[in-house]
Coordinates of C-alpha atoms in Angstrom, one line a residue:
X13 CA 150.9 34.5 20.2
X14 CA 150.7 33.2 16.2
X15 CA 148.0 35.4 15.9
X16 CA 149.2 39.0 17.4
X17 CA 152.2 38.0 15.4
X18 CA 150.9 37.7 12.2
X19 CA 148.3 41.2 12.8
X20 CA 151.8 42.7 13.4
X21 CA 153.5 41.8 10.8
X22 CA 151.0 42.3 8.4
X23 CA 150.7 45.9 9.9
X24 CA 154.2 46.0 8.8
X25 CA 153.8 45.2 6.0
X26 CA 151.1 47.7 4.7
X27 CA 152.3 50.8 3.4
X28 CA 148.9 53.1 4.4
X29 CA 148.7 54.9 7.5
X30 CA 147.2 52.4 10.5
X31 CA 146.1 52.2 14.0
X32 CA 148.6 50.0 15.7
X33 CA 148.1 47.7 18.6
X34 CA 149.2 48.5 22.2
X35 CA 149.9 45.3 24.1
X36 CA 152.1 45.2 27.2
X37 CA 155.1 45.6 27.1
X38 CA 156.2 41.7 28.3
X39 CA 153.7 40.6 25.4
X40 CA 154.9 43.3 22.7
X41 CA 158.6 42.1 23.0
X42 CA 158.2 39.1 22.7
X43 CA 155.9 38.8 19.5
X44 CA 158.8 41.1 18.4
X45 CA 161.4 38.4 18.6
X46 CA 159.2 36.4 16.5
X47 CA 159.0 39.5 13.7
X48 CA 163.2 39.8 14.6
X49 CA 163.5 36.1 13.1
X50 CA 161.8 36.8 9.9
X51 CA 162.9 40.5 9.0
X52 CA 164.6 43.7 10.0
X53 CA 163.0 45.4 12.9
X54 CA 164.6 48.9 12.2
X55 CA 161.5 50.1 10.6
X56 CA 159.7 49.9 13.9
X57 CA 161.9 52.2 15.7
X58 CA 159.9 55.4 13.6
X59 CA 156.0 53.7 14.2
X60 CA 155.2 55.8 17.3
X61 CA 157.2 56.3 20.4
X62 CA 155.6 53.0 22.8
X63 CA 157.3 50.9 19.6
X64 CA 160.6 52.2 19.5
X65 CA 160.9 51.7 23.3
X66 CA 160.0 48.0 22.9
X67 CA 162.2 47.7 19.5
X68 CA 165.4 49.2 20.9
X69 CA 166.1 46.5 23.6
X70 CA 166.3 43.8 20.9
X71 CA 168.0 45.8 18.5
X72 CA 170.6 46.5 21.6
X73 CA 171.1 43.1 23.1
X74 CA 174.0 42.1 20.6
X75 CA 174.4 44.6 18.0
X76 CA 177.9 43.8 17.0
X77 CA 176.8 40.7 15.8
X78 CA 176.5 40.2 11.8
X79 CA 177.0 44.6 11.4
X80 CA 177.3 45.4 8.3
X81 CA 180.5 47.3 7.8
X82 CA 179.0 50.7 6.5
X83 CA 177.5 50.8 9.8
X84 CA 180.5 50.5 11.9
X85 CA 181.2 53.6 12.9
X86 CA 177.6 54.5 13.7
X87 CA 177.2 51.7 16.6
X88 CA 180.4 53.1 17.9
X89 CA 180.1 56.5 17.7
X90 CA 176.2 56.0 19.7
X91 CA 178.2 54.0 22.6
X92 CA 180.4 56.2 22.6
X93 CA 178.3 59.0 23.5
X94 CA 177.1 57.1 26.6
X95 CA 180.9 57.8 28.0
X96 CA 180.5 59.6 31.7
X97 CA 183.1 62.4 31.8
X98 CA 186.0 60.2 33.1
X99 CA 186.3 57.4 30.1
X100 CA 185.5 60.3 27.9
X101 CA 188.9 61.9 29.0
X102 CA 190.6 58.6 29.1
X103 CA 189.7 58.0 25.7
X104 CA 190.6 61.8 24.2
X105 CA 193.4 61.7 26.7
X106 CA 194.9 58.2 24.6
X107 CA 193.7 59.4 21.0
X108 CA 194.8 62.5 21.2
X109 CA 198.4 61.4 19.9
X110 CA 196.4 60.0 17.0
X111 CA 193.6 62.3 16.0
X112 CA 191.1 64.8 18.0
X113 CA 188.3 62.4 18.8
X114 CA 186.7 65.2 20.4
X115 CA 185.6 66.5 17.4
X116 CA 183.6 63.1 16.7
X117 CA 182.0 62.4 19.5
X118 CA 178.3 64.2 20.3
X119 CA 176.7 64.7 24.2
X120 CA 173.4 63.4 23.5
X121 CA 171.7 60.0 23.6
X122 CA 168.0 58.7 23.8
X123 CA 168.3 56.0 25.7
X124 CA 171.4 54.6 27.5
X125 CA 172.2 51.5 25.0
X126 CA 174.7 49.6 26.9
X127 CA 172.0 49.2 29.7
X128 CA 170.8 46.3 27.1
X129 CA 173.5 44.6 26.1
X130 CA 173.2 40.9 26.7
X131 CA 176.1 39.7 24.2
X132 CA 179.2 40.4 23.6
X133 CA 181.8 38.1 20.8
X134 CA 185.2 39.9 21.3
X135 CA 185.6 39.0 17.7
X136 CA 182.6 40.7 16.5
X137 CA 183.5 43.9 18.5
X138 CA 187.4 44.3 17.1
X139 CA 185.5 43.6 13.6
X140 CA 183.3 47.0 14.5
X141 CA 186.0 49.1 15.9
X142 CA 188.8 48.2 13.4
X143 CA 186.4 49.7 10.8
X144 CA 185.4 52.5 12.9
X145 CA 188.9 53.6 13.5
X146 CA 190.2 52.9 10.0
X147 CA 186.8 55.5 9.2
X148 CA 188.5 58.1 11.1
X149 CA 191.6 58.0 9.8
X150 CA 193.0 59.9 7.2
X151 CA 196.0 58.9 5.0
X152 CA 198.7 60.1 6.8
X153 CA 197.8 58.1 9.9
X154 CA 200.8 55.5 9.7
X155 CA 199.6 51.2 10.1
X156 CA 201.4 50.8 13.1
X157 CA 198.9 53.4 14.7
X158 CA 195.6 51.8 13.9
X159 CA 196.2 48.4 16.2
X160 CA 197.1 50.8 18.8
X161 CA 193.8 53.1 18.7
X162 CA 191.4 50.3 18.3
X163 CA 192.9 49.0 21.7
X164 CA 192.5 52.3 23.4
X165 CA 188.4 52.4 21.7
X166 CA 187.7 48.6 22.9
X167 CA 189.3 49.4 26.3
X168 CA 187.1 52.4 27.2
X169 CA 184.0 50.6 25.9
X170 CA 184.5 47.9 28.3
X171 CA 184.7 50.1 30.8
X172 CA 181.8 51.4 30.2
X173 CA 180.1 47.9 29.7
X174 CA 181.6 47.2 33.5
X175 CA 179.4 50.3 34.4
X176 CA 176.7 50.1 32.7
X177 CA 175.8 46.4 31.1
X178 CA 173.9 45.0 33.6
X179 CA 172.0 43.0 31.8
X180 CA 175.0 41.4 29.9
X181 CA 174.6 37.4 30.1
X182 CA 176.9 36.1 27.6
X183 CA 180.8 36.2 26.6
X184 CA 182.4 35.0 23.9
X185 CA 186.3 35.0 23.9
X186 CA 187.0 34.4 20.3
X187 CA 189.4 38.0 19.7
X188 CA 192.4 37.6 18.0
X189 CA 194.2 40.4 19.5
X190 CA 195.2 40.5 23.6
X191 CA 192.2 41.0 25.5
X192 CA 191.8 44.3 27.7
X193 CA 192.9 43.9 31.7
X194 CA 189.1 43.6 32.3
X195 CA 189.9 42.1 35.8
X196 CA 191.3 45.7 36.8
X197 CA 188.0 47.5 35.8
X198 CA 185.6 49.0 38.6
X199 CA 182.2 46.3 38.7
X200 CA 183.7 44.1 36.9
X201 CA 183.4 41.2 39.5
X202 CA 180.0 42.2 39.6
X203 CA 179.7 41.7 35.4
X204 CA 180.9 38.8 36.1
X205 CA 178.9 37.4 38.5
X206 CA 175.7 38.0 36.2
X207 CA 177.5 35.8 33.5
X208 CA 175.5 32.7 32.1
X209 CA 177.2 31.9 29.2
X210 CA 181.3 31.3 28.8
X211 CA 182.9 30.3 25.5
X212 CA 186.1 30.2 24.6
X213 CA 186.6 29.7 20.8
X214 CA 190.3 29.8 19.3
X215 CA 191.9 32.6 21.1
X216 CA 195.8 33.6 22.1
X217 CA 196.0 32.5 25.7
X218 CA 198.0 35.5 26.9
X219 CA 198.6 36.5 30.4
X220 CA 195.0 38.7 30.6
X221 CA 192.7 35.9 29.1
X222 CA 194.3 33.2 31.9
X223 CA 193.6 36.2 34.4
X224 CA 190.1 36.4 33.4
X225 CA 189.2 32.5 33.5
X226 CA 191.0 32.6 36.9
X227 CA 188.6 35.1 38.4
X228 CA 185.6 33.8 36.5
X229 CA 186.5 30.7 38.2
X230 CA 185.9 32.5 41.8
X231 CA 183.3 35.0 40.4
X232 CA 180.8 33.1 38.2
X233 CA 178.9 30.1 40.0
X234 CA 175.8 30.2 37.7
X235 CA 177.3 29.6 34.4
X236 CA 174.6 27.3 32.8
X237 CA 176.4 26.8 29.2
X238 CA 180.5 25.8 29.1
X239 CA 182.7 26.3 25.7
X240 CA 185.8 25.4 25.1
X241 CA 187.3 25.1 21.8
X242 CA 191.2 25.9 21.4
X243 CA 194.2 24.7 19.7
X244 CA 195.2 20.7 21.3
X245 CA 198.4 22.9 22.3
X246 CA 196.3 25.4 24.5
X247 CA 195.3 22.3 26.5
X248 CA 197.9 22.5 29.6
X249 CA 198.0 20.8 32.6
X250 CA 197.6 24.3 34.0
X251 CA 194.9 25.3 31.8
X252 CA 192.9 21.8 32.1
X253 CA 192.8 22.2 35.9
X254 CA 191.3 26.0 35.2
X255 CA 188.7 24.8 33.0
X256 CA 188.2 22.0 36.0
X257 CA 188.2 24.4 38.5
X258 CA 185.5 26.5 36.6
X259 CA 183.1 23.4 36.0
X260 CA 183.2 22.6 39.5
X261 CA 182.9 26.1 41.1
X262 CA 179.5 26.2 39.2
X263 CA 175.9 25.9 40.8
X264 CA 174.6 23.7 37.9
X265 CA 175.7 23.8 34.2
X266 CA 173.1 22.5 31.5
X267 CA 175.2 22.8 28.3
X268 CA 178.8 22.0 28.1
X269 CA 181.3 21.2 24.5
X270 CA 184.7 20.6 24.9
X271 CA 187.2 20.3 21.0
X272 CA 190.5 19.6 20.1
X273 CA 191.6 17.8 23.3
X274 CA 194.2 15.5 22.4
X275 CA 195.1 14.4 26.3
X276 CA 194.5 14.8 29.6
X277 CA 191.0 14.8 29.2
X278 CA 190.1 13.2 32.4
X279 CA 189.9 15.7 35.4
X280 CA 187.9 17.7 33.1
X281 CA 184.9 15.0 32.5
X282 CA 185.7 13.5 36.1
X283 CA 184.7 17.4 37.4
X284 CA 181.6 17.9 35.0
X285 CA 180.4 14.1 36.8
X286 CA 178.9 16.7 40.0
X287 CA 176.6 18.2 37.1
X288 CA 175.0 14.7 35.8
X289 CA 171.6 15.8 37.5
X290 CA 171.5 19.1 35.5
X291 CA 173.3 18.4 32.2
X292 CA 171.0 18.4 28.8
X293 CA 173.6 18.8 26.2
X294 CA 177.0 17.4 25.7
X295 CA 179.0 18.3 22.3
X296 CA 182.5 16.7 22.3
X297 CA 184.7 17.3 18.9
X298 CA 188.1 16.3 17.8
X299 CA 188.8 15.0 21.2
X300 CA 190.8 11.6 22.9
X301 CA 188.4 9.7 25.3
X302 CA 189.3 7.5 27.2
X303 CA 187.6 4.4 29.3
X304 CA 187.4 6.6 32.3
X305 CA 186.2 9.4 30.8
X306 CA 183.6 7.0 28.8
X307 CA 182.0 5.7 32.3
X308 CA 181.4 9.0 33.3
X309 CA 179.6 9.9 30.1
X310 CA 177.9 7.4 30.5
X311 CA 176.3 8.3 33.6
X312 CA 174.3 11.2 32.2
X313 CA 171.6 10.4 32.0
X314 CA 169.3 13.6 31.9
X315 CA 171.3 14.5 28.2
X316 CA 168.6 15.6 25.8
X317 CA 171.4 16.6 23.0
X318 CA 174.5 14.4 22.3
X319 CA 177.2 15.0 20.3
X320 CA 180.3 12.6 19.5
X321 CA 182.5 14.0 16.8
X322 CA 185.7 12.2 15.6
X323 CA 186.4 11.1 19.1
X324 CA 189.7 9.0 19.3
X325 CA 189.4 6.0 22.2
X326 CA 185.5 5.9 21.9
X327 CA 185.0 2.4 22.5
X328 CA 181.7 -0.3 22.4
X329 CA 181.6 0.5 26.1
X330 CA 179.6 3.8 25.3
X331 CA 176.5 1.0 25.0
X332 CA 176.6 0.9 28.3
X333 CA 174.9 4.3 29.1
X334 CA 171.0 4.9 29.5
X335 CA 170.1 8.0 28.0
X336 CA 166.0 7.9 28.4
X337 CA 165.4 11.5 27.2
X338 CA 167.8 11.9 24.4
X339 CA 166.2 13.4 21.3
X340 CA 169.4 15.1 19.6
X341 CA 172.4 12.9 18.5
X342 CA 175.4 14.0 16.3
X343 CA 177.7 11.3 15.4
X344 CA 180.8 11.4 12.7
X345 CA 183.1 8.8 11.5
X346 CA 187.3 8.7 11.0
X347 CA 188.2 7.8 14.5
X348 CA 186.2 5.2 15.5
X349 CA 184.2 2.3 13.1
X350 CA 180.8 2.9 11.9
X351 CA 179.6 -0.2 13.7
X352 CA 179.8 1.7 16.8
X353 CA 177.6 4.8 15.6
X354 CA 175.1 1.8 14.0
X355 CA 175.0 0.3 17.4
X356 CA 174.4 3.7 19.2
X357 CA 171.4 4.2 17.0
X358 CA 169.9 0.9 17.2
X359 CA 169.7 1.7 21.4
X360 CA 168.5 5.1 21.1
X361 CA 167.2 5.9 17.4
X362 CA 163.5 5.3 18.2
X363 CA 163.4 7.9 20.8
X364 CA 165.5 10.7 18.8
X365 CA 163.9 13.9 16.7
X366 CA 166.8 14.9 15.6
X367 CA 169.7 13.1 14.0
X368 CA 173.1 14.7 12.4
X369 CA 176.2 13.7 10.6
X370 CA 179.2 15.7 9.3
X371 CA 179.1 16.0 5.2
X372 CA 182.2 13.5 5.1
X373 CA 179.6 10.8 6.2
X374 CA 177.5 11.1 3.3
X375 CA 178.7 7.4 1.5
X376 CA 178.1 5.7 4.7
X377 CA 174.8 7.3 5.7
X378 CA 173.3 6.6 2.2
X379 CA 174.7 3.7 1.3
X380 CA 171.6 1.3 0.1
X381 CA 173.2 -1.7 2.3
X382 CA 173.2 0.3 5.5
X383 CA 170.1 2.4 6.0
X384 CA 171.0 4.0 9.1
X385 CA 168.3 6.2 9.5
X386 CA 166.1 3.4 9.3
X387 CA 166.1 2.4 12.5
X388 CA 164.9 6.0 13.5
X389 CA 161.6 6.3 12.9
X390 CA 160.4 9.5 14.8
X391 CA 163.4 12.0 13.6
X392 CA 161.8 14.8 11.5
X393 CA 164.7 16.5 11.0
X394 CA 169.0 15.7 9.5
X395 CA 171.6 18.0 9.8
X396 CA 174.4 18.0 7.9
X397 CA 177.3 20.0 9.7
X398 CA 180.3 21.6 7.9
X399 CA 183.1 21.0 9.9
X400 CA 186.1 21.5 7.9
X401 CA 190.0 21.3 9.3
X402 CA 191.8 24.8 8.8
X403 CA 189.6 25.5 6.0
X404 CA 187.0 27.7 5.0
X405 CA 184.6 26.1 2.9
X406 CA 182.7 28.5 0.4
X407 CA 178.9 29.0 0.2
X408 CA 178.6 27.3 -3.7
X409 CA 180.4 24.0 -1.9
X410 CA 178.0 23.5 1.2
X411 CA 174.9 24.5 -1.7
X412 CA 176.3 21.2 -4.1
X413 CA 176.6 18.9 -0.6
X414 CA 173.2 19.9 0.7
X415 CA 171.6 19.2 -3.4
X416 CA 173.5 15.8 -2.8
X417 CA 172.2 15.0 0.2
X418 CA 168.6 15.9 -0.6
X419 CA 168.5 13.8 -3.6
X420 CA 169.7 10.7 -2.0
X421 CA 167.6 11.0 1.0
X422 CA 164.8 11.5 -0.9
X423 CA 165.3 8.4 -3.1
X424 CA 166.2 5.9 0.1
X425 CA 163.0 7.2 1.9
X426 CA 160.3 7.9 -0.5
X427 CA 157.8 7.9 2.2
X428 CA 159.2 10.2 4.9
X429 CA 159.5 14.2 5.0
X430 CA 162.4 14.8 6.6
X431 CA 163.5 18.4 7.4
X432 CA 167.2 18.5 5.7
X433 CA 169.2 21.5 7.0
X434 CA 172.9 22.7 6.8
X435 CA 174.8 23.6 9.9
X436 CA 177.7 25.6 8.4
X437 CA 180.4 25.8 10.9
X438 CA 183.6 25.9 8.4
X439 CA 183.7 29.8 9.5
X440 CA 184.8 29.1 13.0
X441 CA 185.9 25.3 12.7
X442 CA 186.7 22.7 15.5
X443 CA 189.6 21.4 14.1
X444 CA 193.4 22.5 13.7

């Protein structure tokens, strides 16, 4: 694989006219999601025909993501063009009070985009089509309109994502605006049932987002990765015995992270207990345990990735798990006494790879009387995490942490190369 990579992108590279490789198609996509990591594929979409059918797919699978703004109306304008004749009246049917989108939208596409999309952020999308719509404006469209015609846009393309997505796996609810009646859309159950991926990240619970988690609860049942991260106040009775209700109507979930859960925690861990056999990663943030909860924790034993950040309640009784194949552990401080996390690592640290603290941690991490990392002699790699609480924290701030850390890791262990990376979540933080 290393080596039709690096003929590939060295091909790339090269600015004279060459013969090109033709691999299968299997092979050829995936030694291009090595070249995707490392720089832009849109070159490859003009080397020959065989190349641009294996570049568009990955191109396709979640183009709202990271868009550049320029581009916007581009993305929108090609979906748009997949529209069969019915959303395509819906949508100049709805505008037309606005502006003649008729006059935008072309008949012709190459190949039928949505067919690839595998993930969709409702953020990232009303990011695209705010900036699309505010592109085909002119100055007399009044403010209150805009709102209103981006609604209409990102109802009609999920539409034709319930048509035509098929091979959509992920959703993200993380919009700031109220989320389409998606439940009232023709194949959307089916959508739905292809779903592998839920998260849930800091949303308005309106009326149509409840909807949604209560058919995904009856719809999905091979969610493998849970998300939920909302306001402590989102966290209901009602809504707790949704998210219960969705854990336990599942086949078998591998990841799950739960954040901001003040109370009522409970039902929620007592219904992810039927997934101990299948669960590798556990994240909980900002959350209350309590002893109950704790004993359940403590029964999953298959976690290869454990994360326990400023949990109120956690208690020495966390020593009594057996977690034989963890390699990932995240710990931070200000709930609970660093003795616990020095105890946790004494049990486990010889088996982990990877070992992370929030940037807060740094005095007690470093501090030349308690060499925590010490007692983990296999990790190879430390990430520092930005978690900040209603902030966001700027790029120059995380590069003068990261500087910090590196230098005083460096001096407490001479002798050890340790990979030292950031993990800059401040954009979409855990904590309220």
């Amino acid at each position: 694989m290393r080596y039709f990579l690096n003929i590939i992108v060295s091909l790339l590279n090269r600015p004279e006219k060459v013969t090109l490789p033709t691999l299968p198609p299997e092979i050829m996509q995936q030694i291009l999601k090595y070249v995707q990591e490392t720089s832009s594929l849109h070159s490859s979409l003009l080397v020959n025909r065989y190349w641009c059918q294996n570049v568009v797919p990955l191109l396709w699978n979640n183009p709202f993501k990271q868009l550049p703004k320029r581009n916007s109306h581009r993305l929108i304008r090609t979906y748009l063009l997949c529209l069969n004749k019915e959303e395509n009246f819906l949508l100049d049917f709805n505008l037309k009070p606005y502006l003649n989108v008729m006059n935008l939208i072309p008949r012709r596409t190459l190949f039928e985009y949505p067919f690839f999309l595998n993930e969709i952020s409702f953020k990232d999308l009303e990011r695209v089509v705010s900036s699309t719509v505010l592109k085909w404006c002119d100055r007399e469209t009044k403010q209150e309109h805009k709102p209103i015609m981006a609604q209409i846009v990102i109802s009609i393309l999920f539409q034709l994502f319930t048509r035509m997505s098929t091979n959509l796996r992920s959703i993200i609810l993380n919009n700031d605006f109220d989320t389409p009646e998606l439940v009232a859309f023709t194949n959307f159950n089916i959508l739905l049932s292809q779903l592998r991926i839920l998260k849930v990240l800091f949303t308005p619970l309106s009326q149509n987002i409840i909807q949604l988690l209560d058919i995904i609860s009856s719809n999905c049942k091979d969610l493998r990765c849970l998300d939920f991260r909302l306001s402590p106040l989102n966290y209901t009775p009602e809504l707790i015995q949704l998210i219960s209700t969705i854990i336990k109507s599942q086949n078998y979930i591998n990841e799950f992270t739960i954040a901001n859960i003040s109370n009522g925690s409970d039902p929620i861990f007592s219904s992810l207990h039927s997934h101990k056999k299948s669960l590798k990663s556990l994240k909980i943030i900002h959350a209350q345990l309590t002893e109950p909860s704790i004993n359940i924790i403590n029964q999953f034993n298959k976690l290869h990735t454990l994360c326990l950040c400023f949990c109120g309640g956690l208690s020495i009784s966390i020593m009594k798990c057996n977690f034989p194949l963890l390699r990932n552990l995240h710990l931070s401080y200000l709930y609970y006494p660093s003795d616990i996390t020095t105890k946790i690592i004494e049990k486990y640290g010889k088996s982990l790879n990877q070992i992370g603290f929030n940037f807060t941690d740094f005095e007690v991490i470093t501090s030349n009387n308690n060499k925590i990392l010490s007692l983990c002699p296999n990790i190879t790699e430390l990430s520092v995490s930005f978690y900040a609480k209603q902030a966001t924290l700027d790029h120059d701030f995380v590069g003068t942490e990261m500087v910090k850390w590196h230098q005083k890791i460096d001096e407490l262990y001479t002798l050890r190369k340790l990979n030292i990376f950031s993990l800059d979540n401040s954009k979409e933080s855990y904590y309220y």
